[in-house]
Coordinates of C-alpha atoms in Angstrom, one line a residue:
Chain A
M1 CA 13.2 25.6 -30.8
S2 CA 10.2 23.9 -29.2
Y3 CA 9.6 26.9 -27.0
I4 CA 8.3 28.8 -30.0
T5 CA 4.6 28.7 -29.7
K6 CA 3.7 31.8 -31.7
S7 CA 4.8 33.4 -34.9
P8 CA 5.6 37.1 -34.3
W9 CA 6.2 39.5 -37.1
I10 CA 9.0 41.9 -37.2
I11 CA 9.3 45.5 -38.4
H12 CA 12.7 46.9 -39.2
Y13 CA 13.8 50.5 -39.1
D14 CA 17.2 52.0 -40.0
G15 CA 17.8 54.6 -37.4
S16 CA 21.0 56.2 -38.9
S17 CA 23.0 53.0 -39.2
C18 CA 25.7 52.3 -41.7
N19 CA 23.5 49.7 -43.4
G20 CA 25.7 46.9 -42.3
C21 CA 23.2 45.8 -39.6
D22 CA 20.2 46.4 -41.8
I23 CA 21.4 44.0 -44.5
E24 CA 22.3 41.4 -41.9
V25 CA 18.8 41.7 -40.4
L26 CA 17.4 41.1 -43.9
A27 CA 19.9 38.3 -44.4
C28 CA 18.3 36.6 -41.4
L29 CA 15.1 36.3 -43.4
T30 CA 16.7 34.9 -46.6
P31 CA 17.3 31.3 -47.4
L32 CA 20.6 30.6 -45.6
Y33 CA 19.4 31.6 -42.1
D34 CA 15.8 31.6 -42.9
L35 CA 14.0 33.0 -39.9
E36 CA 10.8 32.7 -41.9
R37 CA 10.8 29.0 -41.2
F38 CA 9.6 30.0 -37.7
G39 CA 6.8 32.0 -39.1
I40 CA 8.7 35.2 -38.6
V41 CA 7.8 37.6 -41.4
N42 CA 9.2 41.1 -42.1
T43 CA 6.2 43.4 -42.3
G44 CA 6.2 47.0 -43.3
N45 CA 3.3 48.0 -41.1
P46 CA 3.9 48.7 -37.4
K47 CA 0.3 47.8 -36.6
H48 CA 1.0 44.2 -37.7
A49 CA 4.3 43.9 -36.0
D50 CA 5.3 42.4 -32.6
V51 CA 9.0 42.8 -32.7
F52 CA 10.6 46.2 -33.5
I53 CA 14.2 45.6 -34.8
I54 CA 16.1 48.8 -34.9
T55 CA 19.6 49.6 -36.0
G56 CA 21.8 52.6 -35.7
G57 CA 22.4 55.3 -33.2
I58 CA 19.3 57.4 -33.9
N59 CA 19.8 61.0 -35.1
E60 CA 17.7 64.0 -34.4
L61 CA 15.5 63.6 -37.4
N62 CA 14.7 60.0 -36.6
R63 CA 13.7 60.4 -33.0
P64 CA 10.0 61.2 -33.6
I65 CA 9.8 58.5 -36.3
V66 CA 11.1 55.8 -34.0
K67 CA 8.8 57.0 -31.2
N68 CA 5.9 57.1 -33.5
T69 CA 6.5 53.7 -35.0
Y70 CA 6.9 52.3 -31.5
E71 CA 3.7 53.8 -30.3
Q72 CA 1.8 52.4 -33.3
M73 CA 2.7 48.9 -32.5
P74 CA 0.1 46.9 -30.5
D75 CA 1.0 45.5 -27.1
P76 CA 2.7 43.2 -26.3
K77 CA 5.8 44.4 -28.2
V78 CA 9.5 43.8 -28.0
V79 CA 12.3 46.2 -29.1
V80 CA 15.5 44.6 -30.3
A81 CA 18.5 47.0 -30.7
V82 CA 20.8 45.4 -33.3
G83 CA 24.4 46.5 -33.5
I84 CA 26.7 48.4 -31.2
C85 CA 25.5 51.7 -32.6
A86 CA 21.9 50.9 -31.6
T87 CA 23.2 49.9 -28.2
S88 CA 25.4 52.8 -27.3
G89 CA 26.2 54.8 -30.4
G90 CA 29.3 52.8 -31.2
V91 CA 31.9 54.5 -33.3
F92 CA 29.5 57.3 -34.1
R93 CA 28.9 58.2 -30.4
D94 CA 31.1 61.3 -30.9
C95 CA 29.3 62.5 -34.0
Y96 CA 27.3 65.7 -33.5
N97 CA 24.1 64.3 -34.9
I98 CA 23.9 61.0 -33.0
L99 CA 21.9 60.6 -29.9
G100 CA 23.7 57.4 -28.9
G101 CA 21.5 54.4 -28.7
V102 CA 17.9 53.4 -29.2
D103 CA 17.3 53.4 -25.4
K104 CA 17.6 57.2 -25.4
V105 CA 14.2 57.2 -27.2
I106 CA 12.3 54.1 -26.5
P107 CA 12.8 51.2 -24.0
V108 CA 14.8 48.4 -25.4
D109 CA 14.4 44.7 -24.4
V110 CA 17.2 43.0 -26.2
Y111 CA 20.6 44.3 -27.2
V112 CA 22.8 42.7 -29.9
P113 CA 26.0 44.5 -29.4
D114 CA 28.4 43.9 -32.3
A115 CA 29.9 46.2 -34.9
R116 CA 28.8 43.8 -37.6
P117 CA 26.3 41.5 -36.1
D118 CA 26.5 38.1 -37.6
P119 CA 23.0 36.8 -38.5
S120 CA 23.4 34.0 -36.0
P121 CA 23.2 36.2 -32.8
S122 CA 20.6 38.4 -34.4
L123 CA 18.6 35.3 -35.1
T124 CA 18.9 34.2 -31.5
A125 CA 18.0 37.7 -30.4
S126 CA 14.9 37.8 -32.6
S127 CA 13.8 34.5 -31.2
R128 CA 14.6 35.7 -27.6
P129 CA 11.1 37.1 -27.1
W130 CA 9.9 33.6 -27.1
V131 CA 12.3 32.6 -24.4
F132 CA 10.8 35.5 -22.5
S133 CA 7.4 34.3 -23.2
K134 CA 8.0 30.8 -22.1
R135 CA 9.9 31.7 -19.0
N136 CA 7.3 34.1 -17.8
G137 CA 4.4 31.8 -18.5
Q138 CA 3.1 33.6 -21.6
R139 CA 3.9 36.9 -20.0
W140 CA 6.1 39.4 -21.8
Q141 CA 8.5 40.8 -19.4
R142 CA 10.7 43.8 -20.0
K143 CA 13.9 45.0 -18.3
G144 CA 13.0 46.4 -14.9
G145 CA 10.3 43.9 -14.3
E146 CA 7.4 45.8 -15.9
I147 CA 4.9 43.4 -17.2
I148 CA 3.3 44.6 -20.4
N149 CA 0.7 42.1 -21.0
D150 CA -0.6 38.8 -19.7
Chain B
M1 CA 47.0 53.2 -64.8
I2 CA 45.5 56.3 -66.3
E3 CA 46.7 59.4 -64.5
Q4 CA 43.8 61.6 -63.5
K5 CA 45.2 65.1 -63.8
H6 CA 43.6 67.7 -61.6
T7 CA 43.8 71.3 -62.6
I8 CA 42.7 73.9 -60.1
I9 CA 41.7 77.4 -61.3
E10 CA 41.2 80.0 -58.6
I11 CA 38.5 82.4 -59.6
P12 CA 36.6 85.3 -57.9
V13 CA 32.9 84.7 -57.0
S14 CA 31.8 87.1 -59.8
D15 CA 33.3 84.9 -62.5
L16 CA 31.6 81.7 -61.4
L17 CA 28.5 81.7 -63.5
K18 CA 30.4 82.7 -66.6
K19 CA 33.0 80.0 -66.2
T20 CA 30.4 77.4 -65.4
E21 CA 28.5 78.2 -68.5
E22 CA 31.7 77.7 -70.5
Y23 CA 32.2 74.3 -69.1
H24 CA 28.6 73.4 -69.8
T25 CA 29.0 74.5 -73.4
K26 CA 32.1 72.5 -73.8
G27 CA 30.2 69.4 -72.7
H28 CA 31.7 68.9 -69.3
R29 CA 29.7 67.2 -66.6
L30 CA 29.6 68.4 -63.0
V31 CA 31.5 65.9 -60.7
Q32 CA 31.0 67.5 -57.4
I33 CA 30.8 70.7 -55.4
G34 CA 32.7 70.5 -52.2
C35 CA 33.3 73.0 -49.4
T36 CA 36.2 73.0 -46.9
N37 CA 36.5 75.0 -43.8
L38 CA 39.9 76.5 -43.5
G39 CA 39.3 78.1 -40.2
D40 CA 39.1 81.8 -41.2
R41 CA 37.7 81.2 -44.7
Y42 CA 36.0 78.6 -46.8
E43 CA 37.1 77.1 -50.0
V44 CA 34.4 75.9 -52.4
N45 CA 35.5 73.7 -55.3
Y46 CA 33.4 73.0 -58.4
T47 CA 34.9 70.0 -60.2
F48 CA 34.1 69.3 -63.8
T49 CA 35.2 66.6 -66.1
K50 CA 34.8 65.3 -69.6
S51 CA 36.9 62.2 -69.6
W52 CA 39.5 61.4 -66.9
D53 CA 41.0 64.8 -66.1
F54 CA 39.4 67.0 -63.6
E55 CA 39.2 70.7 -63.7
S56 CA 38.2 72.6 -60.5
L57 CA 37.0 76.1 -60.1
R58 CA 38.0 77.3 -56.7
L59 CA 36.3 80.1 -54.8
T60 CA 37.6 81.4 -51.5
V61 CA 34.8 83.0 -49.5
N62 CA 34.4 84.4 -46.1
D63 CA 31.6 83.8 -43.6
G64 CA 28.6 85.7 -44.7
D65 CA 29.5 85.9 -48.4
V66 CA 26.8 85.0 -50.9
I67 CA 27.5 82.5 -53.6
P68 CA 25.3 82.4 -56.7
S69 CA 23.8 79.0 -57.6
I70 CA 25.0 77.2 -60.7
S71 CA 21.8 75.3 -60.9
G72 CA 20.6 77.5 -63.8
T73 CA 23.3 75.8 -65.9
Y74 CA 23.6 72.4 -64.3
W75 CA 19.9 71.7 -63.6
G76 CA 20.4 68.5 -61.9
G77 CA 23.8 68.0 -60.4
A78 CA 24.1 71.2 -58.5
F79 CA 21.1 71.5 -56.2
I80 CA 22.0 68.7 -53.8
Y81 CA 25.5 70.0 -53.2
E82 CA 24.4 73.6 -52.9
N83 CA 21.8 72.8 -50.4
E84 CA 24.4 70.7 -48.5
I85 CA 26.8 73.7 -48.4
H86 CA 24.0 75.8 -47.0
D87 CA 23.0 73.3 -44.4
L88 CA 26.3 72.1 -43.2
F89 CA 28.6 75.1 -43.7
G90 CA 26.0 77.9 -43.2
L91 CA 27.0 79.7 -46.4
S92 CA 24.2 81.2 -48.3
V93 CA 23.6 80.2 -51.9
T94 CA 21.1 82.2 -53.9
D95 CA 18.6 81.1 -56.6
I96 CA 18.9 77.4 -56.2
N97 CA 16.3 75.7 -58.5
V98 CA 15.2 73.3 -55.7
D99 CA 15.8 75.2 -52.5
F100 CA 15.2 73.1 -49.4
Q101 CA 15.5 76.2 -47.2
G102 CA 17.8 74.3 -44.8
H103 CA 15.8 71.2 -44.6
L104 CA 17.9 68.8 -46.7
F105 CA 20.1 67.9 -43.7
E106 CA 18.4 68.7 -40.5
T107 CA 21.1 68.5 -37.9
K108 CA 21.1 68.7 -34.1
I109 CA 23.3 71.8 -34.2
P110 CA 22.8 74.2 -37.1
A111 CA 25.6 74.4 -39.6
P112 CA 27.9 71.9 -37.8
F113 CA 30.9 72.4 -40.2
K114 CA 30.8 76.2 -39.8
N115 CA 33.0 76.6 -36.7
P116 CA 36.7 76.2 -37.1
P117 CA 37.6 72.7 -36.3
K118 CA 38.7 72.0 -32.8
V119 CA 41.3 69.4 -32.9
T120 CA 41.2 67.1 -29.9
K121 CA 43.6 64.4 -30.4
V122 CA 42.5 61.0 -29.2
P123 CA 45.4 58.7 -28.2
K124 CA 45.7 55.8 -30.5
G125 CA 43.3 53.1 -29.6
G126 CA 42.1 55.2 -26.8
D127 CA 38.7 56.6 -25.9
A128 CA 37.4 60.0 -26.4
Chain C
M1 CA -6.7 67.5 -65.7
G2 CA -7.2 66.3 -62.1
N3 CA -6.3 68.2 -59.0
R4 CA -2.8 68.1 -57.8
I5 CA -2.1 66.4 -54.5
V6 CA 1.1 65.7 -52.6
V7 CA 1.6 62.2 -51.5
P8 CA 4.4 61.4 -49.1
F9 CA 6.3 58.3 -50.1
G10 CA 8.2 56.7 -47.3
P11 CA 7.5 58.9 -44.3
P12 CA 10.3 57.7 -43.9
Q13 CA 9.5 54.2 -42.7
H14 CA 8.4 52.4 -45.8
P15 CA 8.0 48.7 -46.6
V16 CA 9.8 48.9 -49.9
L17 CA 12.9 50.6 -48.7
P18 CA 15.2 49.2 -46.1
E19 CA 16.6 52.7 -45.6
P20 CA 14.8 55.9 -44.8
I21 CA 14.3 58.4 -47.6
H22 CA 11.3 60.6 -48.0
L23 CA 9.9 61.6 -51.3
D24 CA 7.1 64.1 -51.7
L25 CA 5.3 63.1 -54.8
V26 CA 3.2 65.7 -56.6
L27 CA 0.4 63.7 -58.2
E28 CA -2.0 64.5 -60.9
D29 CA -4.5 61.7 -60.7
E30 CA -2.2 58.6 -60.8
R31 CA 0.7 60.3 -62.5
V32 CA 3.7 61.8 -60.8
V33 CA 4.3 65.3 -61.9
E34 CA 7.2 66.1 -59.6
A35 CA 9.2 64.4 -56.9
V36 CA 11.0 66.3 -54.1
P37 CA 13.4 64.2 -52.1
T38 CA 14.2 64.8 -48.5
I39 CA 17.2 63.1 -46.9
G40 CA 18.9 63.5 -43.6
Y41 CA 17.5 60.5 -41.7
V42 CA 20.8 58.7 -41.8
H43 CA 23.0 61.8 -41.4
R44 CA 25.6 61.1 -38.7
G45 CA 28.2 63.6 -39.5
L46 CA 31.0 61.2 -39.5
E47 CA 33.2 63.4 -41.6
K48 CA 33.6 65.6 -38.6
L49 CA 35.2 62.7 -36.7
V50 CA 38.3 63.3 -38.8
E51 CA 39.1 66.1 -36.3
K52 CA 39.0 63.7 -33.4
R53 CA 40.5 60.5 -34.8
D54 CA 44.0 59.6 -35.9
F55 CA 44.1 59.1 -39.6
Q56 CA 44.9 55.4 -39.1
D57 CA 41.8 55.0 -36.9
Y58 CA 39.7 56.9 -39.4
V59 CA 40.2 54.1 -41.9
F60 CA 37.7 52.2 -39.9
I61 CA 35.3 55.1 -39.5
A62 CA 35.5 55.6 -43.3
E63 CA 34.6 52.0 -43.7
R64 CA 31.4 52.6 -41.8
I65 CA 30.1 55.2 -44.2
C66 CA 28.2 52.4 -45.6
G67 CA 28.0 48.7 -44.6
I68 CA 27.4 47.4 -48.1
C69 CA 30.3 48.9 -50.0
S70 CA 32.4 49.3 -46.9
F71 CA 35.6 47.9 -48.2
T72 CA 35.8 50.3 -51.1
H73 CA 35.3 53.2 -48.7
S74 CA 38.3 52.2 -46.7
V75 CA 40.4 51.7 -49.8
T76 CA 39.4 55.1 -51.1
Y77 CA 40.4 56.7 -47.8
C78 CA 43.7 54.8 -47.7
N79 CA 44.4 55.8 -51.3
A80 CA 43.9 59.4 -50.5
I81 CA 46.3 59.3 -47.5
E82 CA 48.8 57.2 -49.5
H83 CA 48.6 59.8 -52.3
I84 CA 49.3 62.6 -50.0
M85 CA 52.1 60.9 -48.1
G86 CA 53.6 59.4 -51.1
I87 CA 53.4 55.8 -49.9
E88 CA 53.8 53.0 -52.4
V89 CA 51.6 50.0 -51.8
P90 CA 53.2 46.7 -52.6
P91 CA 51.7 44.9 -55.6
R92 CA 50.3 41.9 -53.6
A93 CA 48.4 44.2 -51.4
Q94 CA 47.1 46.0 -54.4
F95 CA 45.9 42.8 -55.9
I96 CA 44.3 41.5 -52.7
R97 CA 42.5 44.9 -52.2
T98 CA 41.2 44.5 -55.8
I99 CA 40.0 40.9 -55.0
W100 CA 38.1 42.2 -52.0
M101 CA 36.7 45.1 -53.9
E102 CA 35.4 42.8 -56.6
Y103 CA 33.9 40.5 -54.0
S104 CA 32.2 43.6 -52.4
R105 CA 30.9 44.5 -55.8
M106 CA 29.4 41.1 -56.4
H107 CA 27.7 40.9 -53.1
S108 CA 26.4 44.4 -53.4
H109 CA 25.0 43.7 -56.9
L110 CA 23.3 40.7 -55.7
L111 CA 21.8 42.6 -52.8
W112 CA 20.6 45.2 -55.1
L113 CA 19.2 42.8 -57.7
G114 CA 17.4 41.1 -54.8
L115 CA 15.9 44.3 -53.5
A116 CA 14.9 45.3 -57.0
A117 CA 13.1 42.0 -57.4
D118 CA 11.5 42.6 -54.0
A119 CA 10.3 46.0 -55.1
M120 CA 8.5 44.5 -58.1
G121 CA 7.0 41.9 -55.8
F122 CA 9.1 39.0 -57.1
E123 CA 9.8 37.4 -53.8
N124 CA 11.3 34.2 -55.1
L125 CA 13.9 36.0 -57.2
F126 CA 14.8 38.2 -54.2
M127 CA 15.4 35.1 -52.0
N128 CA 17.4 33.5 -54.8
A129 CA 19.7 36.6 -55.3
W130 CA 20.3 36.7 -51.6
R131 CA 21.1 33.0 -51.4
L132 CA 23.8 33.5 -54.1
R133 CA 25.0 36.5 -52.1
E134 CA 25.7 34.3 -49.1
E135 CA 28.1 32.3 -51.3
I136 CA 30.1 35.4 -51.9
L137 CA 30.0 36.4 -48.3
D138 CA 31.3 33.0 -47.2
D139 CA 34.6 33.7 -49.0
M140 CA 34.7 37.3 -47.8
E141 CA 34.3 36.1 -44.2
A142 CA 36.9 33.4 -44.6
T143 CA 39.5 35.8 -45.8
T144 CA 38.7 39.0 -43.8
G145 CA 36.8 37.7 -40.8
G146 CA 33.9 40.0 -41.5
R147 CA 30.8 39.6 -43.6
V148 CA 29.9 43.1 -44.3
I149 CA 32.4 45.3 -42.4
Q150 CA 35.8 43.8 -43.2
G151 CA 38.3 46.1 -41.4
S152 CA 41.2 44.6 -43.4
C153 CA 42.5 47.7 -45.2
K154 CA 45.1 50.0 -43.8
V155 CA 47.2 52.9 -45.0
G156 CA 50.1 51.4 -46.9
G157 CA 48.7 48.0 -47.4
I158 CA 46.3 45.4 -46.0
R159 CA 46.0 43.8 -42.6
R160 CA 45.5 40.3 -43.7
D161 CA 47.0 38.2 -46.4
I162 CA 45.2 35.5 -48.4
G163 CA 47.2 32.3 -48.7
D164 CA 47.8 30.8 -52.2
E165 CA 45.8 27.7 -51.3
K166 CA 42.8 29.8 -50.3
L167 CA 43.1 31.8 -53.5
G168 CA 42.9 28.5 -55.4
E169 CA 39.8 27.6 -53.5
M170 CA 38.2 30.9 -54.2
V171 CA 38.8 30.5 -57.9
D172 CA 37.1 27.1 -57.8
H173 CA 34.2 28.5 -55.8
L174 CA 33.7 31.3 -58.3
K175 CA 33.6 28.8 -61.2
K176 CA 30.8 27.1 -59.4
I177 CA 28.9 30.3 -58.7
R178 CA 29.2 31.6 -62.2
P179 CA 26.5 29.5 -63.9
L180 CA 24.1 30.3 -61.0
L181 CA 24.7 34.0 -61.6
E182 CA 24.1 33.6 -65.3
E183 CA 20.9 31.7 -64.6
S184 CA 19.7 34.5 -62.3
N185 CA 20.6 37.1 -64.9
R186 CA 18.6 35.2 -67.4
I187 CA 15.5 35.5 -65.2
F188 CA 16.0 39.2 -64.9
T189 CA 16.3 39.7 -68.6
H190 CA 13.8 37.2 -70.0
D191 CA 11.2 36.4 -67.4
Q192 CA 7.7 37.4 -68.3
T193 CA 7.0 38.9 -64.9
V194 CA 10.0 41.2 -64.9
R195 CA 9.4 42.2 -68.5
H196 CA 5.8 43.0 -67.9
R197 CA 6.6 45.1 -64.8
M198 CA 9.2 47.1 -66.7
R199 CA 7.2 47.5 -69.8
G200 CA 7.1 50.7 -71.8
G201 CA 10.6 52.0 -71.0
L202 CA 9.8 52.7 -67.4
G203 CA 12.0 55.3 -65.9
T204 CA 14.2 55.7 -69.0
L205 CA 16.9 58.3 -69.0
T206 CA 18.5 59.3 -72.3
K207 CA 22.3 59.5 -72.7
E208 CA 22.3 63.3 -72.9
E209 CA 20.1 63.6 -69.8
A210 CA 22.2 61.2 -67.8
W211 CA 25.4 63.1 -68.7
D212 CA 23.9 66.5 -68.0
L213 CA 22.3 65.4 -64.7
G214 CA 25.6 64.0 -63.5
A215 CA 24.5 60.4 -63.3
V216 CA 27.4 58.0 -62.4
G217 CA 28.0 54.3 -62.3
P218 CA 25.4 51.9 -63.5
T219 CA 22.8 54.6 -63.7
A220 CA 24.9 56.3 -66.4
R221 CA 26.0 53.1 -68.0
G222 CA 22.4 51.9 -68.3
S223 CA 21.7 55.1 -70.3
G224 CA 24.5 54.4 -72.6
C225 CA 27.3 56.6 -71.1
D226 CA 30.5 54.7 -71.3
M227 CA 32.1 55.3 -68.0
D228 CA 33.6 52.8 -65.6
V229 CA 36.2 54.1 -63.2
R230 CA 37.8 50.6 -63.0
S231 CA 39.1 51.1 -66.5
S232 CA 41.4 53.8 -65.3
G233 CA 43.3 50.8 -63.8
Y234 CA 43.6 52.0 -60.2
S235 CA 44.7 49.5 -57.5
A236 CA 45.4 46.4 -59.5
Y237 CA 42.6 46.9 -62.0
G238 CA 45.3 47.8 -64.5
G239 CA 46.7 44.2 -64.3
T240 CA 43.4 42.5 -64.7
R241 CA 41.0 42.0 -67.5
V242 CA 38.1 44.2 -66.5
Q243 CA 35.2 44.2 -68.9
T244 CA 33.9 47.7 -68.8
G245 CA 31.5 49.8 -70.7
H246 CA 27.7 49.7 -70.5
P247 CA 25.8 46.5 -70.6
P248 CA 24.5 45.4 -73.9
P249 CA 20.7 45.8 -74.5
H250 CA 18.9 42.9 -73.0
G251 CA 15.9 41.3 -74.5
G252 CA 14.3 44.5 -75.8
L253 CA 14.0 45.9 -72.3
S254 CA 14.5 49.6 -72.8
G255 CA 13.5 50.6 -69.3
S256 CA 15.5 51.1 -66.3
L257 CA 16.2 47.5 -65.5
P258 CA 19.1 47.1 -67.9
R259 CA 21.1 49.1 -65.4
P260 CA 21.6 46.5 -62.8
L261 CA 21.6 43.7 -65.4
G262 CA 24.4 41.8 -66.8
R263 CA 26.8 42.9 -64.2
G264 CA 26.6 40.0 -61.7
A265 CA 28.3 37.7 -64.2
R266 CA 30.6 40.3 -65.6
S267 CA 31.9 41.0 -62.1
S268 CA 33.0 37.5 -61.6
R269 CA 35.5 37.7 -64.5
P270 CA 38.4 39.9 -63.4
R271 CA 38.8 37.9 -60.2
R272 CA 40.2 34.9 -62.0
T273 CA 43.2 36.8 -63.3
C274 CA 43.6 38.5 -59.9
G275 CA 43.6 35.2 -58.0
G276 CA 46.4 33.7 -60.0
K277 CA 48.6 36.8 -60.1
D278 CA 51.8 36.3 -58.2
A279 CA 53.2 39.0 -56.0
R280 CA 55.2 39.1 -52.9
R281 CA 54.1 39.4 -49.3
P282 CA 52.4 42.7 -48.4
C283 CA 54.6 45.0 -46.5
R284 CA 54.4 48.6 -45.5
R285 CA 56.9 51.0 -47.0
K286 CA 57.7 54.3 -45.6
G287 CA 57.0 57.1 -47.9
E288 CA 58.3 60.6 -47.9
G289 CA 55.9 63.0 -46.4
Q290 CA 55.0 66.1 -48.2
S291 CA 54.1 69.2 -46.5
G292 CA 51.7 71.9 -47.4
W293 CA 48.1 71.7 -48.6
R294 CA 47.2 69.0 -51.0
V295 CA 43.9 68.5 -52.5
L296 CA 43.0 65.5 -54.5
C297 CA 39.9 64.2 -56.0
L298 CA 39.8 60.5 -56.3
L299 CA 37.4 58.5 -58.3
R300 CA 36.8 55.1 -56.9
T301 CA 34.2 52.6 -57.6
A302 CA 32.5 51.1 -54.6
P303 CA 30.5 48.1 -55.5
P304 CA 27.9 49.9 -57.5
W305 CA 29.1 53.4 -56.6
R306 CA 31.9 55.7 -57.0
V307 CA 33.3 57.7 -54.2
H308 CA 34.7 61.2 -54.6
A309 CA 36.8 61.9 -51.6
L310 CA 38.5 65.2 -51.1
H311 CA 41.3 65.4 -48.7
K312 CA 43.4 68.1 -47.2
G313 CA 46.5 68.1 -45.3
Q314 CA 48.7 65.5 -43.8
R315 CA 49.2 66.4 -40.2
Q316 CA 46.4 65.8 -37.8
E317 CA 45.9 69.6 -37.3
E318 CA 45.4 70.0 -41.0
H319 CA 43.1 67.1 -41.4
R320 CA 39.8 68.5 -42.6
P321 CA 36.5 66.7 -43.2
P322 CA 36.6 65.1 -46.6
P323 CA 33.4 65.7 -48.4
V324 CA 32.5 62.2 -49.4
R325 CA 30.7 62.1 -52.6
T326 CA 28.9 58.9 -53.2
P327 CA 26.9 57.9 -56.2
T328 CA 23.5 57.9 -54.5
L329 CA 23.9 61.6 -53.7
T330 CA 24.9 62.2 -57.4
N331 CA 22.2 60.0 -58.7
I332 CA 19.3 61.7 -56.8
P333 CA 18.8 64.4 -59.5
P334 CA 18.6 61.7 -62.3
L335 CA 16.1 59.9 -60.0
V336 CA 14.0 63.0 -59.7
K337 CA 14.0 63.3 -63.5
M338 CA 13.0 59.6 -63.9
L339 CA 10.2 59.8 -61.5
A340 CA 8.5 62.7 -63.3
G341 CA 5.7 61.3 -65.6
I342 CA 5.4 57.8 -64.3
D343 CA 2.6 56.1 -62.4
L344 CA 2.5 56.1 -58.6
A345 CA 2.5 52.3 -58.6
D346 CA 5.8 52.3 -60.4
V347 CA 7.6 54.6 -58.0
P348 CA 9.1 51.8 -55.8
V349 CA 10.6 50.0 -58.8
V350 CA 12.1 53.1 -60.3
V351 CA 13.5 54.2 -57.0
L352 CA 15.3 50.9 -56.6
T353 CA 16.9 51.0 -60.0
I354 CA 19.4 53.6 -58.9
D355 CA 20.4 51.3 -56.1
P356 CA 19.7 53.9 -53.4
C357 CA 22.1 53.7 -50.6
I358 CA 21.1 56.4 -48.2
G359 CA 23.7 55.5 -45.7
C360 CA 26.4 56.4 -48.3
A361 CA 24.6 59.5 -49.4
E362 CA 24.2 61.1 -46.1
R363 CA 27.3 59.9 -44.2

């Protein structure tokens, strides 16, 4: 993990998920997987956060909240969609109240598609932004090649 | 295993408050209020219990009927369910003590459970 | 008397709650006069999927009502279908279901205890509870393949068997975990920090109030109501020694904390009898279908909650959305009552004592 040079903080939001992914995101931070050893801290404040971890397929009521939280985060920022519901709506895609994926609302950088993400891939995904950062020479690159910040 | 007996009593809407009051006096607690769309009518079940056995009061109502709220008797238990019936099934419930005016469940389409269910069978293991 | 102001708590993204719920708190100076909850942020409308999915597929949708008490949701749904169709579940399947339900219960309790500790700012205890939870999840993963969503229940039985050797290992593992759970419980009941935070009977609900407001599960038991749906002996609970009833008063704590207390260790007891119980291989038996409308109301306990599922019909065309009644939905009125009259700073702690699971409550 020598490519980690910074300690980004995460903010987590449950966008209409079944909780399964949420507790696995939290489990990443607790002693067994211990993401905190890389200096990654769960913060409740979007203004302190670098990585936005979002679960669930987003419903109508959540849309403005997700957008608002995203906009409050300072650049550079990374959005991680955890779980298949956050990726595409998953089993809930046919539900009347589900928009079907985080990318319907805000741009997503990393997807972790799994119905019950194991903490290990989530952990990799959370540390992925550093891979990005290294590869692009301290630049944060997003899908589509748009460079957010130097 | 303890058998949980379930008695269903069909009552007209006008008797609801009186019957509910009786259950409250007898010391029953409210288990749930549930609504089911039967296509041309709705069935609202009020379930009470004291120990293991359930007793349900069943109303059969049509679209547009007005149901009185039982939140006068059951201060706590009732308001969440009654607001839910209003928001999801589009039935009107009058005099709820905490009336959310349709903002408890804000859904993309109003009263999603209101329309008679359209059954579109998905082949097993297949995609919609 | 100060002016009344309304403070939104959790708008709905809030540091203390992993899930979105919004409370409008009417304050008079620092004191909460009234709390008005708003839910709907997690409402997916999955009950409506009943119309699109085959009942055997819906077991897995039902499981995703909530990712914490997922196994119990699938069992409840299966029980409803089995009841309607008259299917008898083989005893071994019943016992294995019960084992998994109890494992779910334990991991859910530890999760809750951890979050409750987090709400009062006791980070160390939070981490410790979640560390213990991982031990439970290890066995869960080894036997079902899933940590939080198991997908191992089906109508008429279960999809995976647990070998006798593995059952033995699980019992040995539980013996190791038990003292750790008891130690953790001791901190919750006797530690100065916790006691100080919960002083003065914070968020207490009397027995009469709890009954009248329709409190269920631990929230009701903490107030002295003796109800535990496991004691009805459904699934294989009838063949196990389940210690039910409300937890004994702990260390003079009269507040809201006794609710989650004393249950981690109690949960680990029935499993030992389950594990050693012999029964034959799970199989699926064909039952006789019954026609016509059937309604049933099932009480099932999910880890800390109970589920009321109402089901109609057997044929797909007659399959109607089951209004799923989970304890958080039922426990919201008691929560509103508990919040009235406490200080603003105590709101997060009291909210966490009902073990709010918004995913369950809104479906």
